[in-house]
């Protein structure tokens, strides 16, 4: 199975992707983790990304897609994958589809974790307390939610138009949400 997880910051994408990875034996691909690993490994794409980040700029879609293409060639991806938090905008969704179609690995399901903003604020505050992430504060979250609504929400329509979007309420216990995701994938 090939899955894309969508949802606002704090919706539980990473948590649920990790659980699903274990249950289904899929590769969990987080573009943030992938980017950090490529930079640490000193790969050609990692060096290019490091130069861009050193200038304070965002890493281009071309670099991210290159990293994704390299990752898709790794053996653990043969059983399927979970993309966590990517694509983030419509252009990335179209480019990702083209890449995955070319590789013969198109997305089977896009899972949207739906969570109200008030709940996200509580979750982010708790994550900040536990993990100390600098971007996990109420002001930053409000900005990230605005960006999400403006840029990422259209990705939801992209997958809905393809007929492979599954909306899952992201409220309740981790286990309850996970059960709903498994049902949505069945």
mmCIF file of C-alpha atoms in Angstrom:
data_model
loop_
_atom_site.group_PDB
_atom_site.id
_atom_site.type_symbol
_atom_site.label_atom_id
_atom_site.label_comp_id
_atom_site.label_asym_id
_atom_site.label_seq_id
_atom_site.Cartn_x
_atom_site.Cartn_y
_atom_site.Cartn_z
ATOM 1 C CA UNK A 1 0.000 0.000 0.000
ATOM 2 C CA UNK A 2 1.205 3.501 -0.860
ATOM 3 C CA UNK A 3 -0.156 6.226 1.398
ATOM 4 C CA UNK A 4 0.121 9.994 1.790
ATOM 5 C CA UNK A 5 -0.761 11.429 5.201
ATOM 6 C CA UNK A 6 -2.260 14.917 5.194
ATOM 7 C CA UNK A 7 -3.272 17.116 8.098
ATOM 8 C CA UNK A 8 -2.507 20.288 9.949
ATOM 9 C CA UNK A 9 0.519 20.610 12.227
ATOM 10 C CA UNK A 10 -0.214 18.611 15.376
ATOM 11 C CA UNK A 11 -2.864 16.418 13.746
ATOM 12 C CA UNK A 12 -0.916 13.262 14.533
ATOM 13 C CA UNK A 13 0.522 12.391 11.125
ATOM 14 C CA UNK A 14 3.903 11.287 12.462
ATOM 15 C CA UNK A 15 2.452 9.276 15.328
ATOM 16 C CA UNK A 16 -0.034 7.474 13.118
ATOM 17 C CA UNK A 17 2.485 6.922 10.328
ATOM 18 C CA UNK A 18 4.846 5.254 12.805
ATOM 19 C CA UNK A 19 2.088 2.938 14.036
ATOM 20 C CA UNK A 20 0.996 2.064 10.514
ATOM 21 C CA UNK A 21 4.601 1.433 9.500
ATOM 22 C CA UNK A 22 4.901 -1.181 12.230
ATOM 23 C CA UNK A 23 1.521 -2.783 11.504
ATOM 24 C CA UNK A 24 1.839 -2.962 7.712
ATOM 25 C CA UNK A 25 5.614 -3.099 7.232
ATOM 26 C CA UNK A 26 5.669 0.057 5.120
ATOM 27 C CA UNK A 27 8.497 2.552 4.768
ATOM 28 C CA UNK A 28 7.749 5.761 6.709
ATOM 29 C CA UNK A 29 9.092 8.678 4.700
ATOM 30 C CA UNK A 30 9.150 12.084 6.349
ATOM 31 C CA UNK A 31 10.650 14.672 4.015
ATOM 32 C CA UNK A 32 12.094 16.572 6.977
ATOM 33 C CA UNK A 33 13.863 13.454 8.243
ATOM 34 C CA UNK A 34 14.934 12.603 4.700
ATOM 35 C CA UNK A 35 16.407 16.059 4.202
ATOM 36 C CA UNK A 36 18.332 15.929 7.484
ATOM 37 C CA UNK A 37 19.656 12.431 6.656
ATOM 38 C CA UNK A 38 20.843 13.476 3.186
ATOM 39 C CA UNK A 39 22.619 16.525 4.626
ATOM 40 C CA UNK A 40 24.238 14.418 7.367
ATOM 41 C CA UNK A 41 25.338 11.793 4.833
ATOM 42 C CA UNK A 42 26.900 14.468 2.636
ATOM 43 C CA UNK A 43 25.194 13.249 -0.539
ATOM 44 C CA UNK A 44 25.157 15.458 -3.610
ATOM 45 C CA UNK A 45 21.527 16.402 -2.951
ATOM 46 C CA UNK A 46 22.316 16.852 0.744
ATOM 47 C CA UNK A 47 25.147 19.254 -0.054
ATOM 48 C CA UNK A 48 22.884 21.231 -2.387
ATOM 49 C CA UNK A 49 20.190 21.397 0.297
ATOM 50 C CA UNK A 50 22.708 22.445 2.947
ATOM 51 C CA UNK A 51 23.873 25.365 0.782
ATOM 52 C CA UNK A 52 20.282 26.528 0.291
ATOM 53 C CA UNK A 53 19.480 26.226 4.000
ATOM 54 C CA UNK A 54 22.685 28.077 4.933
ATOM 55 C CA UNK A 55 21.365 31.038 2.931
ATOM 56 C CA UNK A 56 18.117 30.858 4.932
ATOM 57 C CA UNK A 57 16.098 29.795 1.896
ATOM 58 C CA UNK A 58 13.627 26.951 1.453
ATOM 59 C CA UNK A 59 14.909 23.825 -0.236
ATOM 60 C CA UNK A 60 13.525 23.662 -3.771
ATOM 61 C CA UNK A 61 10.913 21.161 -4.842
ATOM 62 C CA UNK A 62 13.439 19.782 -7.348
ATOM 63 C CA UNK A 63 15.880 18.904 -4.551
ATOM 64 C CA UNK A 64 13.145 17.356 -2.401
ATOM 65 C CA UNK A 65 11.828 15.345 -5.351
ATOM 66 C CA UNK A 66 15.357 14.171 -6.092
ATOM 67 C CA UNK A 67 15.697 12.967 -2.521
ATOM 68 C CA UNK A 68 12.309 11.264 -2.713
ATOM 69 C CA UNK A 69 13.274 9.546 -5.966
ATOM 70 C CA UNK A 70 16.459 8.232 -4.379
ATOM 71 C CA UNK A 71 14.521 7.083 -1.306
ATOM 72 C CA UNK A 72 11.924 5.280 -3.439
ATOM 73 C CA UNK A 73 14.717 3.140 -4.894
ATOM 74 C CA UNK A 74 15.622 1.707 -1.467
ATOM 75 C CA UNK A 75 14.588 -1.913 -0.815
ATOM 76 C CA UNK A 76 12.229 -1.238 2.111
ATOM 77 C CA UNK A 77 9.976 0.870 -0.122
ATOM 78 C CA UNK A 78 9.138 -2.140 -2.310
ATOM 79 C CA UNK A 79 6.442 -3.155 0.218
ATOM 80 C CA UNK A 80 4.878 0.313 0.084
ATOM 81 C CA UNK A 81 5.331 3.636 1.789
ATOM 82 C CA UNK A 82 3.766 6.300 3.942
ATOM 83 C CA UNK A 83 4.617 9.872 2.977
ATOM 84 C CA UNK A 84 4.281 12.021 6.061
ATOM 85 C CA UNK A 85 3.540 15.701 5.503
ATOM 86 C CA UNK A 86 4.363 15.900 1.814
ATOM 87 C CA UNK A 87 3.162 17.243 -0.570
ATOM 88 C CA UNK A 88 2.468 20.622 1.043
ATOM 89 C CA UNK A 89 1.031 22.485 -1.954
ATOM 90 C CA UNK A 90 -0.700 21.781 -5.261
ATOM 91 C CA UNK A 91 2.440 22.126 -7.375
ATOM 92 C CA UNK A 92 4.229 19.579 -5.187
ATOM 93 C CA UNK A 93 1.246 17.221 -5.452
ATOM 94 C CA UNK A 94 1.320 17.354 -9.250
ATOM 95 C CA UNK A 95 5.114 16.906 -9.376
ATOM 96 C CA UNK A 96 4.963 14.055 -6.849
ATOM 97 C CA UNK A 97 2.259 12.289 -8.873
ATOM 98 C CA UNK A 98 4.407 12.576 -12.004
ATOM 99 C CA UNK A 99 7.444 11.147 -10.190
ATOM 100 C CA UNK A 100 5.523 8.293 -8.584
ATOM 101 C CA UNK A 101 3.724 7.447 -11.831
ATOM 102 C CA UNK A 102 7.070 7.336 -13.643
ATOM 103 C CA UNK A 103 8.417 5.005 -10.940
ATOM 104 C CA UNK A 104 5.287 2.828 -11.083
ATOM 105 C CA UNK A 105 4.524 3.631 -7.435
ATOM 106 C CA UNK A 106 1.439 5.885 -7.476
ATOM 107 C CA UNK A 107 -0.385 6.824 -4.287
ATOM 108 C CA UNK A 108 -3.159 4.371 -3.381
ATOM 109 C CA UNK A 109 -4.690 6.427 -0.569
ATOM 110 C CA UNK A 110 -4.404 9.910 0.845
ATOM 111 C CA UNK A 111 -5.440 9.984 4.499
ATOM 112 C CA UNK A 112 -6.524 13.323 5.922
ATOM 113 C CA UNK A 113 -6.456 13.585 9.704
ATOM 114 C CA UNK A 114 -9.110 16.160 10.553
ATOM 115 C CA UNK A 115 -8.631 17.993 13.856
ATOM 116 C CA UNK A 116 -10.136 21.284 15.046
ATOM 117 C CA UNK A 117 -7.744 24.188 15.600
ATOM 118 C CA UNK A 118 -8.469 24.375 19.347
ATOM 119 C CA UNK A 119 -7.410 20.746 19.782
ATOM 120 C CA UNK A 120 -4.288 21.365 17.701
ATOM 121 C CA UNK A 121 -3.291 24.207 20.023
ATOM 122 C CA UNK A 122 -3.553 21.913 23.054
ATOM 123 C CA UNK A 123 -1.602 19.132 21.330
ATOM 124 C CA UNK A 124 1.146 21.483 20.185
ATOM 125 C CA UNK A 125 1.494 22.931 23.684
ATOM 126 C CA UNK A 126 1.868 19.409 25.065
ATOM 127 C CA UNK A 127 4.391 18.451 22.383
ATOM 128 C CA UNK A 128 6.372 21.612 23.118
ATOM 129 C CA UNK A 129 6.426 20.713 26.806
ATOM 130 C CA UNK A 130 7.593 17.150 26.106
ATOM 131 C CA UNK A 131 9.934 17.655 23.148
ATOM 132 C CA UNK A 132 10.956 21.308 23.395
ATOM 133 C CA UNK A 133 10.458 22.032 19.701
ATOM 134 C CA UNK A 134 11.053 25.720 18.991
ATOM 135 C CA UNK A 135 8.288 25.864 16.379
ATOM 136 C CA UNK A 136 5.702 24.478 18.816
ATOM 137 C CA UNK A 137 4.229 27.611 20.345
ATOM 138 C CA UNK A 138 0.789 29.233 19.930
ATOM 139 C CA UNK A 139 1.999 32.107 17.727
ATOM 140 C CA UNK A 140 3.975 29.837 15.422
ATOM 141 C CA UNK A 141 1.107 27.361 15.242
ATOM 142 C CA UNK A 142 -1.364 30.063 14.204
ATOM 143 C CA UNK A 143 0.991 31.081 11.394
ATOM 144 C CA UNK A 144 1.505 27.449 10.384
ATOM 145 C CA UNK A 145 -2.272 26.876 10.373
ATOM 146 C CA UNK A 146 -2.781 29.896 8.112
ATOM 147 C CA UNK A 147 -0.113 28.597 5.725
ATOM 148 C CA UNK A 148 -1.711 25.150 5.895
ATOM 149 C CA UNK A 149 -5.139 26.515 4.975
ATOM 150 C CA UNK A 150 -3.765 28.604 2.122
ATOM 151 C CA UNK A 151 -1.276 26.156 0.630
ATOM 152 C CA UNK A 152 -1.889 22.624 1.840
ATOM 153 C CA UNK A 153 -5.673 22.544 1.935
ATOM 154 C CA UNK A 154 -5.817 22.583 -1.905
ATOM 155 C CA UNK A 155 -3.794 19.343 -1.855
ATOM 156 C CA UNK A 156 -6.793 17.767 -0.145
ATOM 157 C CA UNK A 157 -8.926 18.647 -3.157
ATOM 158 C CA UNK A 158 -6.231 17.261 -5.449
ATOM 159 C CA UNK A 159 -6.546 13.810 -3.888
ATOM 160 C CA UNK A 160 -10.318 14.077 -3.514
ATOM 161 C CA UNK A 161 -10.499 14.699 -7.258
ATOM 162 C CA UNK A 162 -8.503 11.536 -7.863
ATOM 163 C CA UNK A 163 -10.955 9.569 -5.713
ATOM 164 C CA UNK A 164 -8.371 8.270 -3.251
ATOM 165 C CA UNK A 165 -8.859 10.681 -0.308
ATOM 166 C CA UNK A 166 -10.047 9.243 2.996
ATOM 167 C CA UNK A 167 -11.086 11.681 5.725
ATOM 168 C CA UNK A 168 -10.437 10.432 9.247
ATOM 169 C CA UNK A 169 -11.449 12.241 12.447
ATOM 170 C CA UNK A 170 -8.196 12.778 14.322
ATOM 171 C CA UNK A 171 -9.814 13.135 17.751
ATOM 172 C CA UNK A 172 -9.727 10.531 20.514
ATOM 173 C CA UNK A 173 -7.088 8.174 21.762
ATOM 174 C CA UNK A 174 -4.158 7.275 19.561
ATOM 175 C CA UNK A 175 -5.589 3.745 19.353
ATOM 176 C CA UNK A 176 -9.077 4.966 18.344
ATOM 177 C CA UNK A 177 -7.655 7.161 15.595
ATOM 178 C CA UNK A 178 -5.452 4.322 14.410
ATOM 179 C CA UNK A 179 -8.450 1.985 14.192
ATOM 180 C CA UNK A 180 -10.305 4.564 12.080
ATOM 181 C CA UNK A 181 -7.309 4.882 9.760
ATOM 182 C CA UNK A 182 -7.106 1.108 9.316
ATOM 183 C CA UNK A 183 -10.844 1.067 8.511
ATOM 184 C CA UNK A 184 -10.360 3.883 5.974
ATOM 185 C CA UNK A 185 -7.595 1.932 4.263
ATOM 186 C CA UNK A 186 -9.567 -1.309 4.034
#
